[in-house]
Amino acid sequence: MLTDDARIAILDRGLSAVRLIQAVRELNRERGSSLRTVALFVEADRDSFYVREADGSLGLGASVPGIDAIEAALTATGATAAWAGWDPVGPGTEVEAMCDRMGIELLGYPPEPVDPSTIAREVGLGSVVIDDPNGLRLFDVPVISDGSGGVWSLGVVDRTLAPVPGSPPISLAPWDASDLEAAASRGARAVGTRGIATASFALRSDSEKPSFVGWRAGLGSGLEVVEATTGLDIVKLIIEIALGNKLDDERPVALGHSLNVHVEAADPDAAFA
């Protein structure tokens, strides 16, 4: 469990790092807490906005560091929690194993292992392995749990056109987006752990029933479109759950429709910074 004086090491860069810093500042103002952020950065990012905005920073050298260098940096900063953004760094990865070994909370990721078979059974839809995405509509449902029975599904993201996720889907007839949200929530309640996860589903063009594709810890695609339709700050919500807050019985209702298109700029001569 995160404490009000936790020191949070930022393992990611760019937008997700800035979002974490902003969320921490807001929570400190609202709660009177003293959470602090420490940006771990490579040399090419020394003058980046997120490094300047963090409460503290520590350089990791000129190249992308290995897990041993990251562990040494976490020890040096006295970090009690870590933020890895929305990349897949949860259970079964080096980062997750390192944080578990060091007693560091990996924000947003369930602290206990998850049994995929339990989730598949509780979701209540047949499972499918995707070999060829042609003819399929693909959907993600992010869900957040407070570890005490509170579960919110955060909307349905249509990622059939992967570069341009949208929420909610235009049509799922004869199904409804709420059916997928209910299925994902059943899976989250069965797991009973704390954190955020993403349930994935597929609907074949010749089928009337969606199938369960998989479950992964952490944020999936389409964070911004879900936030735009629900009004939630999901990064802030992740920290609040880690601090022990409970979810309300009624989650925010999604309104309208949102699409997200990313445009990124990087300098190949400066390690794509």
Tab-separated table of C-alpha atoms in Angstrom:
chain	number	residue	atom	x	y	z
A	1	MET	CA	0.000	0.000	0.000
A	2	LEU	CA	1.280	3.446	-0.937
A	3	THR	CA	1.836	5.962	1.875
A	4	ASP	CA	1.244	9.720	1.736
A	5	ASP	CA	4.996	10.375	1.816
A	6	ALA	CA	5.919	7.852	-0.875
A	7	ARG	CA	8.752	8.580	-3.299
A	8	ILE	CA	7.715	7.500	-6.802
A	9	ALA	CA	10.397	6.686	-9.368
A	10	ILE	CA	9.392	7.388	-12.974
A	11	LEU	CA	10.638	4.628	-15.266
A	12	ASP	CA	8.895	5.933	-18.392
A	13	ARG	CA	9.382	9.130	-20.381
A	14	GLY	CA	7.360	11.673	-22.305
A	15	LEU	CA	3.596	11.988	-21.885
A	16	SER	CA	3.074	9.235	-19.327
A	17	ALA	CA	5.823	10.707	-17.130
A	18	VAL	CA	4.247	14.167	-17.298
A	19	ARG	CA	0.816	12.730	-16.515
A	20	LEU	CA	2.192	11.048	-13.385
A	21	ILE	CA	3.840	14.276	-12.194
A	22	GLN	CA	0.648	16.275	-12.740
A	23	ALA	CA	-1.482	13.684	-10.918
A	24	VAL	CA	0.874	13.646	-7.933
A	25	ARG	CA	0.775	17.442	-7.667
A	26	GLU	CA	-3.022	17.471	-7.719
A	27	LEU	CA	-3.243	14.779	-5.042
A	28	ASN	CA	-0.775	16.606	-2.819
A	29	ARG	CA	-2.929	19.733	-3.028
A	30	GLU	CA	-6.151	17.838	-2.368
A	31	ARG	CA	-4.940	15.467	0.357
A	32	GLY	CA	-2.206	17.522	1.985
A	33	SER	CA	0.116	14.588	1.235
A	34	SER	CA	3.810	14.821	0.431
A	35	LEU	CA	4.206	12.390	-2.458
A	36	ARG	CA	7.386	13.051	-4.433
A	37	THR	CA	8.449	12.104	-7.944
A	38	VAL	CA	11.941	11.178	-9.150
A	39	ALA	CA	12.609	10.943	-12.888
A	40	LEU	CA	15.148	8.357	-14.026
A	41	PHE	CA	16.507	9.483	-17.386
A	42	VAL	CA	19.069	8.715	-20.060
A	43	GLU	CA	21.451	11.480	-21.134
A	44	ALA	CA	19.463	12.365	-24.264
A	45	ASP	CA	16.501	13.283	-22.025
A	46	ARG	CA	18.432	15.457	-19.579
A	47	ASP	CA	16.697	18.662	-20.707
A	48	SER	CA	13.290	17.074	-21.289
A	49	PHE	CA	10.196	18.645	-19.772
A	50	TYR	CA	9.361	15.680	-17.542
A	51	VAL	CA	12.883	15.671	-16.047
A	52	ARG	CA	12.656	19.372	-15.231
A	53	GLU	CA	9.158	19.050	-13.759
A	54	ALA	CA	9.844	16.086	-11.451
A	55	ASP	CA	10.701	16.782	-7.795
A	56	GLY	CA	14.045	15.073	-8.318
A	57	SER	CA	15.963	13.242	-11.023
A	58	LEU	CA	18.776	10.764	-11.517
A	59	GLY	CA	20.717	10.149	-14.721
A	60	LEU	CA	21.202	6.601	-15.958
A	61	GLY	CA	23.952	7.214	-18.504
A	62	ALA	CA	24.035	7.599	-22.246
A	63	SER	CA	22.221	4.433	-23.308
A	64	VAL	CA	19.052	2.572	-22.370
A	65	PRO	CA	19.858	0.942	-19.008
A	66	GLY	CA	19.611	-2.717	-18.128
A	67	ILE	CA	17.580	-4.015	-15.225
A	68	ASP	CA	20.595	-3.972	-12.872
A	69	ALA	CA	21.173	-0.264	-13.511
A	70	ILE	CA	17.497	0.484	-12.895
A	71	GLU	CA	17.577	-1.459	-9.638
A	72	ALA	CA	20.671	0.450	-8.488
A	73	ALA	CA	18.950	3.747	-9.339
A	74	LEU	CA	15.818	2.800	-7.403
A	75	THR	CA	17.965	1.994	-4.388
A	76	ALA	CA	19.867	5.275	-4.701
A	77	THR	CA	16.675	7.358	-4.868
A	78	GLY	CA	14.984	5.586	-1.955
A	79	ALA	CA	11.928	4.950	-4.108
A	80	THR	CA	9.015	3.109	-2.505
A	81	ALA	CA	6.925	2.997	-5.689
A	82	ALA	CA	7.529	3.050	-9.434
A	83	TRP	CA	5.587	4.284	-12.459
A	84	ALA	CA	6.195	2.506	-15.744
A	85	GLY	CA	3.406	4.164	-17.722
A	86	TRP	CA	1.138	2.022	-19.835
A	87	ASP	CA	3.728	-0.307	-21.312
A	88	PRO	CA	3.341	-4.048	-20.647
A	89	VAL	CA	5.704	-4.394	-17.681
A	90	GLY	CA	3.444	-6.296	-15.318
A	91	PRO	CA	3.531	-9.878	-14.019
A	92	GLY	CA	6.157	-12.089	-15.585
A	93	THR	CA	8.485	-9.283	-16.639
A	94	GLU	CA	11.890	-8.251	-15.317
A	95	VAL	CA	10.517	-4.967	-14.013
A	96	GLU	CA	7.730	-6.660	-12.078
A	97	ALA	CA	10.150	-9.206	-10.596
A	98	MET	CA	12.581	-6.459	-9.627
A	99	CYS	CA	9.892	-4.360	-7.909
A	100	ASP	CA	8.563	-7.405	-6.083
A	101	ARG	CA	12.054	-8.318	-4.890
A	102	MET	CA	12.708	-4.769	-3.674
A	103	GLY	CA	9.315	-4.300	-2.030
A	104	ILE	CA	8.457	-1.465	-4.426
A	105	GLU	CA	4.872	-0.949	-5.567
A	106	LEU	CA	4.535	-0.944	-9.341
A	107	LEU	CA	1.673	1.509	-9.716
A	108	GLY	CA	-1.371	0.193	-11.517
A	109	TYR	CA	-0.237	-3.411	-11.665
A	110	PRO	CA	-1.800	-6.111	-9.475
A	111	PRO	CA	0.555	-7.012	-6.616
A	112	GLU	CA	-0.479	-10.673	-6.801
A	113	PRO	CA	-0.252	-13.106	-9.738
A	114	VAL	CA	-3.405	-13.620	-11.792
A	115	ASP	CA	-4.755	-16.988	-12.986
A	116	PRO	CA	-5.850	-16.558	-16.633
A	117	SER	CA	-8.074	-19.645	-16.528
A	118	THR	CA	-10.064	-18.177	-13.638
A	119	ILE	CA	-10.654	-14.978	-15.587
A	120	ALA	CA	-11.672	-16.806	-18.766
A	121	ARG	CA	-14.175	-18.912	-16.816
A	122	GLU	CA	-15.742	-15.946	-15.027
A	123	VAL	CA	-15.920	-13.731	-18.102
A	124	GLY	CA	-18.426	-16.253	-19.408
A	125	LEU	CA	-17.664	-15.987	-23.131
A	126	GLY	CA	-15.884	-18.526	-25.270
A	127	SER	CA	-12.166	-17.922	-25.758
A	128	VAL	CA	-10.407	-17.536	-29.078
A	129	VAL	CA	-6.788	-17.330	-30.219
A	130	ILE	CA	-6.281	-14.754	-32.961
A	131	ASP	CA	-4.106	-16.044	-35.782
A	132	ASP	CA	-5.469	-13.692	-38.423
A	133	PRO	CA	-7.171	-10.398	-37.463
A	134	ASN	CA	-8.859	-10.066	-40.873
A	135	GLY	CA	-12.627	-10.143	-40.548
A	136	LEU	CA	-12.459	-9.377	-36.824
A	137	ARG	CA	-13.508	-6.404	-34.762
A	138	LEU	CA	-11.259	-5.992	-31.734
A	139	PHE	CA	-12.204	-4.384	-28.433
A	140	ASP	CA	-10.452	-3.544	-25.159
A	141	VAL	CA	-12.219	-3.001	-21.839
A	142	PRO	CA	-10.021	-1.465	-19.113
A	143	VAL	CA	-11.151	-2.279	-15.572
A	144	ILE	CA	-9.857	-0.976	-12.249
A	145	SER	CA	-10.256	-2.731	-8.889
A	146	ASP	CA	-9.688	-1.421	-5.372
A	147	GLY	CA	-8.933	-4.847	-3.856
A	148	SER	CA	-12.007	-4.688	-1.607
A	149	GLY	CA	-14.682	-5.689	-4.082
A	150	GLY	CA	-14.992	-2.355	-5.858
A	151	VAL	CA	-14.674	-2.673	-9.637
A	152	TRP	CA	-15.200	-0.111	-12.398
A	153	SER	CA	-15.196	-0.912	-16.075
A	154	LEU	CA	-13.894	2.180	-17.847
A	155	GLY	CA	-15.611	1.867	-21.201
A	156	VAL	CA	-15.102	-0.108	-24.395
A	157	VAL	CA	-12.329	0.861	-26.818
A	158	ASP	CA	-12.749	-0.156	-30.449
A	159	ARG	CA	-9.239	-0.908	-31.671
A	160	THR	CA	-10.166	-2.557	-34.960
A	161	LEU	CA	-8.340	0.341	-36.631
A	162	ALA	CA	-5.397	0.111	-34.236
A	163	PRO	CA	-3.757	3.489	-34.948
A	164	VAL	CA	-7.055	5.302	-34.255
A	165	PRO	CA	-8.767	3.841	-31.187
A	166	GLY	CA	-12.300	5.030	-30.472
A	167	SER	CA	-14.748	4.802	-27.587
A	168	PRO	CA	-17.487	3.734	-27.365
A	169	PRO	CA	-17.815	1.427	-30.399
A	170	ILE	CA	-20.241	2.644	-33.052
A	171	SER	CA	-22.181	-0.636	-33.099
A	172	LEU	CA	-21.995	-4.044	-31.483
A	173	ALA	CA	-25.482	-5.214	-32.438
A	174	PRO	CA	-27.072	-7.444	-31.302
A	175	TRP	CA	-24.705	-7.038	-28.355
A	176	ASP	CA	-24.202	-3.826	-26.450
A	177	ALA	CA	-20.994	-2.282	-25.124
A	178	SER	CA	-22.377	-2.764	-21.611
A	179	ASP	CA	-22.321	-6.540	-22.154
A	180	LEU	CA	-18.560	-6.467	-22.693
A	181	GLU	CA	-18.096	-4.173	-19.695
A	182	ALA	CA	-20.105	-6.562	-17.514
A	183	ALA	CA	-18.026	-9.528	-18.717
A	184	ALA	CA	-14.755	-7.718	-17.974
A	185	SER	CA	-16.018	-6.708	-14.523
A	186	ARG	CA	-16.855	-10.334	-13.716
A	187	GLY	CA	-13.278	-11.262	-14.530
A	188	ALA	CA	-11.884	-8.491	-12.333
A	189	ARG	CA	-14.072	-9.473	-9.377
A	190	ALA	CA	-12.976	-13.099	-9.736
A	191	VAL	CA	-9.343	-12.051	-9.491
A	192	GLY	CA	-10.033	-9.822	-6.479
A	193	THR	CA	-6.705	-8.009	-6.659
A	194	ARG	CA	-5.929	-4.284	-6.692
A	195	GLY	CA	-4.902	-2.357	-9.798
A	196	ILE	CA	-5.867	-1.853	-13.426
A	197	ALA	CA	-6.111	-4.438	-16.187
A	198	THR	CA	-7.428	-4.727	-19.738
A	199	ALA	CA	-9.755	-7.426	-21.054
A	200	SER	CA	-9.687	-7.991	-24.818
A	201	PHE	CA	-12.505	-9.309	-26.985
A	202	ALA	CA	-13.049	-10.113	-30.664
A	203	LEU	CA	-16.182	-10.249	-32.798
A	204	ARG	CA	-16.080	-12.129	-36.092
A	205	SER	CA	-18.023	-10.746	-39.031
A	206	ASP	CA	-19.922	-14.055	-39.294
A	207	SER	CA	-20.676	-14.345	-35.568
A	208	GLU	CA	-23.271	-12.740	-33.310
A	209	LYS	CA	-21.306	-13.372	-30.125
A	210	PRO	CA	-18.001	-11.779	-29.065
A	211	SER	CA	-15.214	-14.027	-27.786
A	212	PHE	CA	-12.746	-13.459	-24.978
A	213	VAL	CA	-9.195	-12.998	-26.308
A	214	GLY	CA	-7.094	-12.300	-23.239
A	215	TRP	CA	-6.338	-10.373	-20.076
A	216	ARG	CA	-3.288	-8.260	-19.387
A	217	ALA	CA	-2.220	-6.260	-16.396
A	218	GLY	CA	-1.923	-2.514	-16.766
A	219	LEU	CA	-3.388	-0.015	-19.198
A	220	GLY	CA	-4.178	-1.007	-22.745
A	221	SER	CA	-4.718	1.096	-25.823
A	222	GLY	CA	-7.062	4.039	-25.878
A	223	LEU	CA	-6.437	5.612	-22.472
A	224	GLU	CA	-7.209	9.081	-23.804
A	225	VAL	CA	-10.483	8.139	-25.493
A	226	VAL	CA	-11.796	6.550	-22.295
A	227	GLU	CA	-10.813	9.623	-20.289
A	228	ALA	CA	-12.481	11.912	-22.826
A	229	THR	CA	-15.835	10.121	-22.582
A	230	THR	CA	-15.856	9.481	-18.818
A	231	GLY	CA	-14.138	12.616	-17.515
A	232	LEU	CA	-11.800	10.465	-15.427
A	233	ASP	CA	-8.112	11.054	-14.816
A	234	ILE	CA	-7.098	7.398	-14.878
A	235	VAL	CA	-3.484	8.048	-13.857
A	236	LYS	CA	-4.689	9.929	-10.786
A	237	LEU	CA	-7.229	7.186	-10.065
A	238	ILE	CA	-4.468	4.552	-10.142
A	239	ILE	CA	-2.515	6.459	-7.475
A	240	GLU	CA	-5.639	6.944	-5.341
A	241	ILE	CA	-6.323	3.199	-5.399
A	242	ALA	CA	-2.700	2.520	-4.433
A	243	LEU	CA	-3.166	4.919	-1.484
A	244	GLY	CA	-6.095	2.824	-0.257
A	245	ASN	CA	-9.070	4.750	-1.648
A	246	LYS	CA	-12.198	2.754	-2.425
A	247	LEU	CA	-14.238	3.062	-5.588
A	248	ASP	CA	-17.750	4.491	-5.369
A	249	ASP	CA	-20.667	2.163	-6.037
A	250	GLU	CA	-21.582	4.147	-9.144
A	251	ARG	CA	-18.886	4.697	-11.748
A	252	PRO	CA	-18.893	7.725	-14.065
A	253	VAL	CA	-21.070	7.244	-17.138
A	254	ALA	CA	-19.455	7.618	-20.551
A	255	LEU	CA	-20.937	10.393	-22.679
A	256	GLY	CA	-20.372	11.097	-26.354
A	257	HIS	CA	-17.760	9.530	-28.595
A	258	SER	CA	-14.014	10.026	-28.827
A	259	LEU	CA	-11.270	9.157	-31.309
A	260	ASN	CA	-7.561	9.486	-30.650
A	261	VAL	CA	-4.850	10.161	-33.218
A	262	HIS	CA	-1.234	10.443	-32.024
A	263	VAL	CA	1.390	12.537	-33.750
A	264	GLU	CA	4.883	12.099	-32.323
A	265	ALA	CA	8.154	13.787	-33.173
A	266	ALA	CA	11.554	12.259	-32.447
A	267	ASP	CA	15.126	13.104	-33.401
A	268	PRO	CA	16.928	10.008	-34.768
A	269	ASP	CA	20.267	11.765	-34.256
A	270	ALA	CA	19.560	12.159	-30.530
A	271	ALA	CA	18.514	8.610	-29.657
A	272	PHE	CA	14.935	9.414	-30.763
A	273	ALA	CA	14.466	11.829	-27.858
